[in-house]
PDB file of C-alpha atoms in Angstrom:
ATOM      1  CA  MET N 178     -14.947  19.991 -39.920  1.00 92.00           C
ATOM      2  CA  ALA N 179     -15.027  18.250 -36.709  1.00 97.00           C
ATOM      3  CA  ASN N 180     -13.734  19.108 -33.190  1.00 98.00           C
ATOM      4  CA  ILE N 181     -11.501  16.740 -31.553  1.00 98.00           C
ATOM      5  CA  LEU N 182     -10.291  17.100 -27.733  1.00 98.00           C
ATOM      6  CA  LEU N 183      -7.108  15.709 -26.686  1.00 98.00           C
ATOM      7  CA  LEU N 184      -7.432  15.122 -23.022  1.00 98.00           C
ATOM      8  CA  ASN N 185      -4.358  14.223 -20.906  1.00 98.00           C
ATOM      9  CA  GLY N 186      -4.360  13.211 -17.224  1.00 97.00           C
ATOM     10  CA  PRO N 187      -1.926  13.649 -14.304  1.00 97.00           C
ATOM     11  CA  ASN N 188       1.842  13.809 -14.666  1.00 94.00           C
ATOM     12  CA  LEU N 189       1.628  13.887 -18.445  1.00 95.00           C
ATOM     13  CA  ASN N 190       2.871  17.277 -18.249  1.00 94.00           C
ATOM     14  CA  LEU N 191       6.248  15.784 -17.146  1.00 90.00           C
ATOM     15  CA  LEU N 192       6.776  13.657 -20.400  1.00 87.00           C
ATOM     16  CA  GLY N 193      10.218  13.817 -21.753  1.00 87.00           C
ATOM     17  CA  THR N 194      11.768  13.825 -18.266  1.00 85.00           C
ATOM     18  CA  ARG N 195       9.571  11.428 -16.288  1.00 76.00           C
ATOM     19  CA  GLU N 196      10.716   7.900 -16.467  1.00 73.00           C
ATOM     20  CA  PRO N 197      11.728   7.989 -20.158  1.00 70.00           C
ATOM     21  CA  ASP N 198      12.404   4.244 -20.227  1.00 75.00           C
ATOM     22  CA  LYS N 199       8.520   3.843 -19.681  1.00 73.00           C
ATOM     23  CA  TYR N 200       7.082   6.817 -21.238  1.00 68.00           C
ATOM     24  CA  GLY N 201       9.777   7.953 -23.850  1.00 71.00           C
ATOM     25  CA  ASN N 202      11.545  11.148 -24.602  1.00 79.00           C
ATOM     26  CA  ASP N 203       8.805  13.194 -26.352  1.00 90.00           C
ATOM     27  CA  HIS N 204       7.496  16.147 -24.452  1.00 93.00           C
ATOM     28  CA  LEU N 205       3.573  16.582 -24.249  1.00 96.00           C
ATOM     29  CA  GLU N 206       3.868  19.847 -26.302  1.00 96.00           C
ATOM     30  CA  ASP N 207       5.665  17.923 -29.155  1.00 96.00           C
ATOM     31  CA  ILE N 208       3.087  15.183 -29.185  1.00 97.00           C
ATOM     32  CA  ILE N 209       0.233  17.836 -29.288  1.00 98.00           C
ATOM     33  CA  LYS N 210       1.922  19.473 -32.249  1.00 98.00           C
ATOM     34  CA  LYS N 211       2.133  16.329 -34.193  1.00 98.00           C
ATOM     35  CA  CYS N 212      -1.565  15.512 -33.409  1.00 98.00           C
ATOM     36  CA  ARG N 213      -2.853  19.017 -34.363  1.00 98.00           C
ATOM     37  CA  LYS N 214      -0.983  18.606 -37.698  1.00 98.00           C
ATOM     38  CA  ILE N 215      -2.591  15.248 -38.448  1.00 98.00           C
ATOM     39  CA  ALA N 216      -6.074  16.590 -37.579  1.00 98.00           C
ATOM     40  CA  ASP N 217      -5.449  19.795 -39.642  1.00 97.00           C
ATOM     41  CA  SER N 218      -4.593  17.654 -42.591  1.00 97.00           C
ATOM     42  CA  HIS N 219      -7.838  15.845 -42.368  1.00 97.00           C
ATOM     43  CA  GLY N 220      -9.674  19.374 -42.079  1.00 97.00           C
ATOM     44  CA  HIS N 221     -10.463  18.930 -38.360  1.00 98.00           C
ATOM     45  CA  ASN N 222      -9.720  21.110 -35.335  1.00 98.00           C
ATOM     46  CA  LEU N 223      -7.884  19.588 -32.362  1.00 98.00           C
ATOM     47  CA  THR N 224      -7.743  21.386 -28.918  1.00 98.00           C
ATOM     48  CA  ASP N 225      -5.878  19.939 -26.002  1.00 98.00           C
ATOM     49  CA  PHE N 226      -6.205  20.036 -22.241  1.00 98.00           C
ATOM     50  CA  GLN N 227      -4.016  18.488 -19.486  1.00 98.00           C
ATOM     51  CA  SER N 228      -4.619  18.445 -15.806  1.00 98.00           C
ATOM     52  CA  ASN N 229      -3.269  16.770 -12.674  1.00 97.00           C
ATOM     53  CA  SER N 230      -6.550  17.329 -11.098  1.00 98.00           C
ATOM     54  CA  GLU N 231      -9.594  14.793 -11.548  1.00 98.00           C
ATOM     55  CA  HIS N 232     -12.184  17.554 -11.066  1.00 98.00           C
ATOM     56  CA  GLU N 233     -10.744  19.689 -13.762  1.00 98.00           C
ATOM     57  CA  LEU N 234     -10.713  16.744 -16.200  1.00 98.00           C
ATOM     58  CA  VAL N 235     -14.396  15.992 -15.189  1.00 98.00           C
ATOM     59  CA  GLU N 236     -15.337  19.700 -15.852  1.00 98.00           C
ATOM     60  CA  LYS N 237     -13.618  19.589 -19.233  1.00 98.00           C
ATOM     61  CA  ILE N 238     -15.647  16.532 -20.154  1.00 98.00           C
ATOM     62  CA  HIS N 239     -18.757  18.055 -19.092  1.00 98.00           C
ATOM     63  CA  LEU N 240     -18.043  21.058 -21.397  1.00 97.00           C
ATOM     64  CA  THR N 241     -17.746  18.954 -24.520  1.00 97.00           C
ATOM     65  CA  LYS N 242     -21.291  19.449 -25.428  1.00 90.00           C
ATOM     66  CA  ASN N 243     -21.110  23.232 -24.986  1.00 92.00           C
ATOM     67  CA  ASP N 244     -17.620  23.275 -26.966  1.00 93.00           C
ATOM     68  CA  LEU N 245     -19.272  21.131 -29.647  1.00 96.00           C
ATOM     69  CA  ILE N 246     -16.646  18.363 -29.323  1.00 98.00           C
ATOM     70  CA  ASP N 247     -17.320  15.546 -31.625  1.00 98.00           C
ATOM     71  CA  PHE N 248     -14.564  13.098 -30.556  1.00 98.00           C
ATOM     72  CA  ILE N 249     -12.273  12.779 -27.555  1.00 98.00           C
ATOM     73  CA  LEU N 250      -8.724  11.204 -27.422  1.00 98.00           C
ATOM     74  CA  PHE N 251      -8.114  10.502 -23.701  1.00 98.00           C
ATOM     75  CA  ASN N 252      -4.913   9.443 -21.842  1.00 98.00           C
ATOM     76  CA  PRO N 253      -6.351   9.232 -18.286  1.00 98.00           C
ATOM     77  CA  ALA N 254      -2.882   8.230 -16.849  1.00 95.00           C
ATOM     78  CA  ALA N 255      -3.100   6.951 -13.363  1.00 93.00           C
ATOM     79  CA  PHE N 256      -6.862   7.725 -13.173  1.00 95.00           C
ATOM     80  CA  THR N 257      -7.226   4.832 -15.451  1.00 93.00           C
ATOM     81  CA  HIS N 258      -7.242   2.467 -12.619  1.00 91.00           C
ATOM     82  CA  THR N 259      -9.139   4.535  -9.985  1.00 91.00           C
ATOM     83  CA  SER N 260     -11.557   7.002 -11.508  1.00 95.00           C
ATOM     84  CA  ILE N 261     -15.215   6.034 -11.573  1.00 97.00           C
ATOM     85  CA  VAL N 262     -16.131   9.676 -11.712  1.00 98.00           C
ATOM     86  CA  LEU N 263     -14.345  10.243 -15.060  1.00 98.00           C
ATOM     87  CA  ARG N 264     -15.929   7.110 -16.389  1.00 98.00           C
ATOM     88  CA  ASP N 265     -19.355   8.456 -15.294  1.00 98.00           C
ATOM     89  CA  ALA N 266     -18.583  11.901 -16.843  1.00 98.00           C
ATOM     90  CA  LEU N 267     -17.768  10.171 -20.278  1.00 98.00           C
ATOM     91  CA  LEU N 268     -20.889   8.228 -20.042  1.00 98.00           C
ATOM     92  CA  ALA N 269     -22.902  11.308 -19.232  1.00 98.00           C
ATOM     93  CA  VAL N 270     -21.720  13.373 -22.295  1.00 98.00           C
ATOM     94  CA  ASN N 271     -21.877  10.307 -24.674  1.00 96.00           C
ATOM     95  CA  VAL N 272     -19.057  11.626 -26.810  1.00 98.00           C
ATOM     96  CA  PRO N 273     -17.077   8.830 -28.501  1.00 98.00           C
ATOM     97  CA  PHE N 274     -13.459   8.564 -27.324  1.00 98.00           C
ATOM     98  CA  ILE N 275     -10.246   6.498 -27.815  1.00 98.00           C
ATOM     99  CA  GLU N 276      -8.204   5.541 -24.661  1.00 98.00           C
ATOM    100  CA  ILE N 277      -4.580   6.072 -25.184  1.00 97.00           C
ATOM    101  CA  HIS N 278      -1.600   4.901 -23.102  1.00 93.00           C
ATOM    102  CA  LEU N 279       2.084   5.351 -23.763  1.00 90.00           C
ATOM    103  CA  SER N 280       2.972   2.108 -22.162  1.00 79.00           C
ATOM    104  CA  ASN N 281       1.302  -1.267 -22.319  1.00 73.00           C
ATOM    105  CA  ILE N 282      -0.742  -1.209 -19.047  1.00 74.00           C
ATOM    106  CA  SER N 283      -1.430  -4.855 -19.450  1.00 75.00           C
ATOM    107  CA  ALA N 284       2.231  -5.741 -19.126  1.00 60.00           C
ATOM    108  CA  ARG N 285       2.815  -3.504 -16.058  1.00 69.00           C
ATOM    109  CA  GLU N 286       2.109  -3.931 -12.326  1.00 68.00           C
ATOM    110  CA  GLU N 287      -1.053  -5.911 -11.546  1.00 81.00           C
ATOM    111  CA  TYR N 288      -2.931  -2.892 -10.160  1.00 68.00           C
ATOM    112  CA  ARG N 289      -2.440  -1.125 -13.577  1.00 72.00           C
ATOM    113  CA  ASN N 290      -4.131  -3.924 -15.601  1.00 76.00           C
ATOM    114  CA  LYS N 291      -7.605  -2.661 -14.839  1.00 86.00           C
ATOM    115  CA  SER N 292      -8.950   0.204 -16.825  1.00 91.00           C
ATOM    116  CA  TYR N 293     -12.289   1.897 -15.912  1.00 93.00           C
ATOM    117  CA  PHE N 294     -12.474   3.110 -19.571  1.00 96.00           C
ATOM    118  CA  SER N 295     -11.625   0.417 -22.103  1.00 96.00           C
ATOM    119  CA  ASP N 296     -14.969  -1.203 -22.165  1.00 97.00           C
ATOM    120  CA  ILE N 297     -16.763   2.136 -22.953  1.00 98.00           C
ATOM    121  CA  ALA N 298     -14.098   3.356 -25.398  1.00 98.00           C
ATOM    122  CA  GLN N 299     -14.582   3.369 -29.132  1.00 97.00           C
ATOM    123  CA  GLY N 300     -11.103   1.878 -29.094  1.00 97.00           C
ATOM    124  CA  CYS N 301      -7.842   1.561 -27.148  1.00 97.00           C
ATOM    125  CA  ILE N 302      -4.241   2.131 -28.021  1.00 97.00           C
ATOM    126  CA  PHE N 303      -1.664   0.933 -25.534  1.00 95.00           C
ATOM    127  CA  GLY N 304       1.999   0.433 -25.467  1.00 92.00           C
ATOM    128  CA  LEU N 305       3.109   2.297 -28.683  1.00 93.00           C
ATOM    129  CA  GLY N 306       4.729   5.290 -27.088  1.00 92.00           C
ATOM    130  CA  SER N 307       3.873   8.712 -28.537  1.00 94.00           C
ATOM    131  CA  VAL N 308       3.082   7.105 -31.952  1.00 96.00           C
ATOM    132  CA  GLY N 309      -0.098   5.873 -30.168  1.00 97.00           C
ATOM    133  CA  TYR N 310      -1.395   9.404 -30.042  1.00 97.00           C
ATOM    134  CA  GLU N 311      -0.769   9.954 -33.856  1.00 98.00           C
ATOM    135  CA  LEU N 312      -2.534   6.686 -34.443  1.00 98.00           C
ATOM    136  CA  ALA N 313      -5.479   7.787 -32.361  1.00 98.00           C
ATOM    137  CA  VAL N 314      -5.838  11.036 -34.226  1.00 98.00           C
ATOM    138  CA  SER N 315      -5.827   9.246 -37.521  1.00 98.00           C
ATOM    139  CA  ALA N 316      -8.338   6.776 -36.217  1.00 98.00           C
ATOM    140  CA  ALA N 317     -10.609   9.440 -35.012  1.00 98.00           C
ATOM    141  CA  CYS N 318     -10.493  11.231 -38.240  1.00 97.00           C
ATOM    142  CA  LYS N 319     -11.341   8.128 -40.182  1.00 96.00           C
ATOM    143  CA  ILE N 320     -14.217   7.412 -37.706  1.00 96.00           C
ATOM    144  CA  ILE N 321     -15.518  11.008 -37.942  1.00 95.00           C
ATOM    145  CA  GLY N 322     -15.343  10.643 -41.678  1.00 87.00           C
ATOM    146  CA  ASN N 323     -17.625   7.637 -41.638  1.00 64.00           C
TER     147      ASN N 323
END
């Protein structure tokens, strides 16, 4: 059994009500339930954490070694385009991760085109809405199994 951390950045607590034309109608709690069910079906444990605060996300990443986290699924949200400190934290703990975005960041405003995480991620899933989370869990389970 492996431990997977589903990590969500700022404003994702507002999913379901925040700009549904861009982010869909699913609430974060519903997405987490679906992800946990997929992880459970593969015999893995999925925990989750969401914060609007960069330092709390950094602290959670730092704790991955103590918490025996084997894989991270990460939607950094707006920190995607600004956070070198989150990038450095991920590099420091050296836990593989998949970067997830509900919308296609490459098809949005120019300032959203740059990700500080894509080049260090095991993989990236953009623009598939909440299904992207489910695909990320399935991919992590397959990677862990190998």
